[in-house]
C-alpha angles and dihedrals in degrees: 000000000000141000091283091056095079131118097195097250091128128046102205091192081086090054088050100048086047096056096029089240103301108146087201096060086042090054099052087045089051085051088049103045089051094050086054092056097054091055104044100031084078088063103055092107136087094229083078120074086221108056104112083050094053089049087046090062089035081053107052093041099049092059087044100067091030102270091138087159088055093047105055091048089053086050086050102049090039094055087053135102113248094251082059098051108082113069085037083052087058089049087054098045080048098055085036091062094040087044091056093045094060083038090064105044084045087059091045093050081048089043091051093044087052089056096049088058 
């Protein structure tokens, strides 16, 4: 994955502001971002007790790093009665997937930079 490789889920100028710029510090919120992800993705489902808790964190990381898109799904589903989850949990899981995928060619193009010195 590369630069160019970008769907625009995640507008990394947040990111930036957030970290003034330092690629380092991106770089350890992207980690992390993605480590939070692993753990919580599991629980985006109502079969777990935990899943509005899981779309809280989702939630709060995804507009930390720029994934509006991600983030507005997690406030939807996390809003809804549990009858209505389901299908807004899928939507969740969807941007999450899109989100990490930008996520990933955003920490190559920081991972090259960081080569070129």
């Amino acid at each position: 994955m590369a630069r160019r490789d970008l769907s625009g889920a995640v507008d990394f100028s947040v990111l930036e502001a957030m970290t003034g710029g330092d690629d380092a510090i991106s770089e350890e919120v992207l980690a992390l971002f993605v480590q939070q992800a692993g753990l919580w993705s599991p629980l985006l489902d109502v079969r777990h007790e935990g899943w509005r808790d899981a779309a809280h964190t989702v939630r709060g990381a995804a507009a930390g790093i720029g994934a509006s898109a991600l983030a507005e799904a997690c406030a939807v589903a996390e809003a809804a009665e549990k009858a209505e989850a389901p299908p807004l949990l899928d939507r969740v899981r969807d941007a999450l997937d899109v989100a990490l995928a930008d996520v990933a060619a955003w920490r190559h193009e920081l991972m090259l930079r960081s080569l070129r010195g």
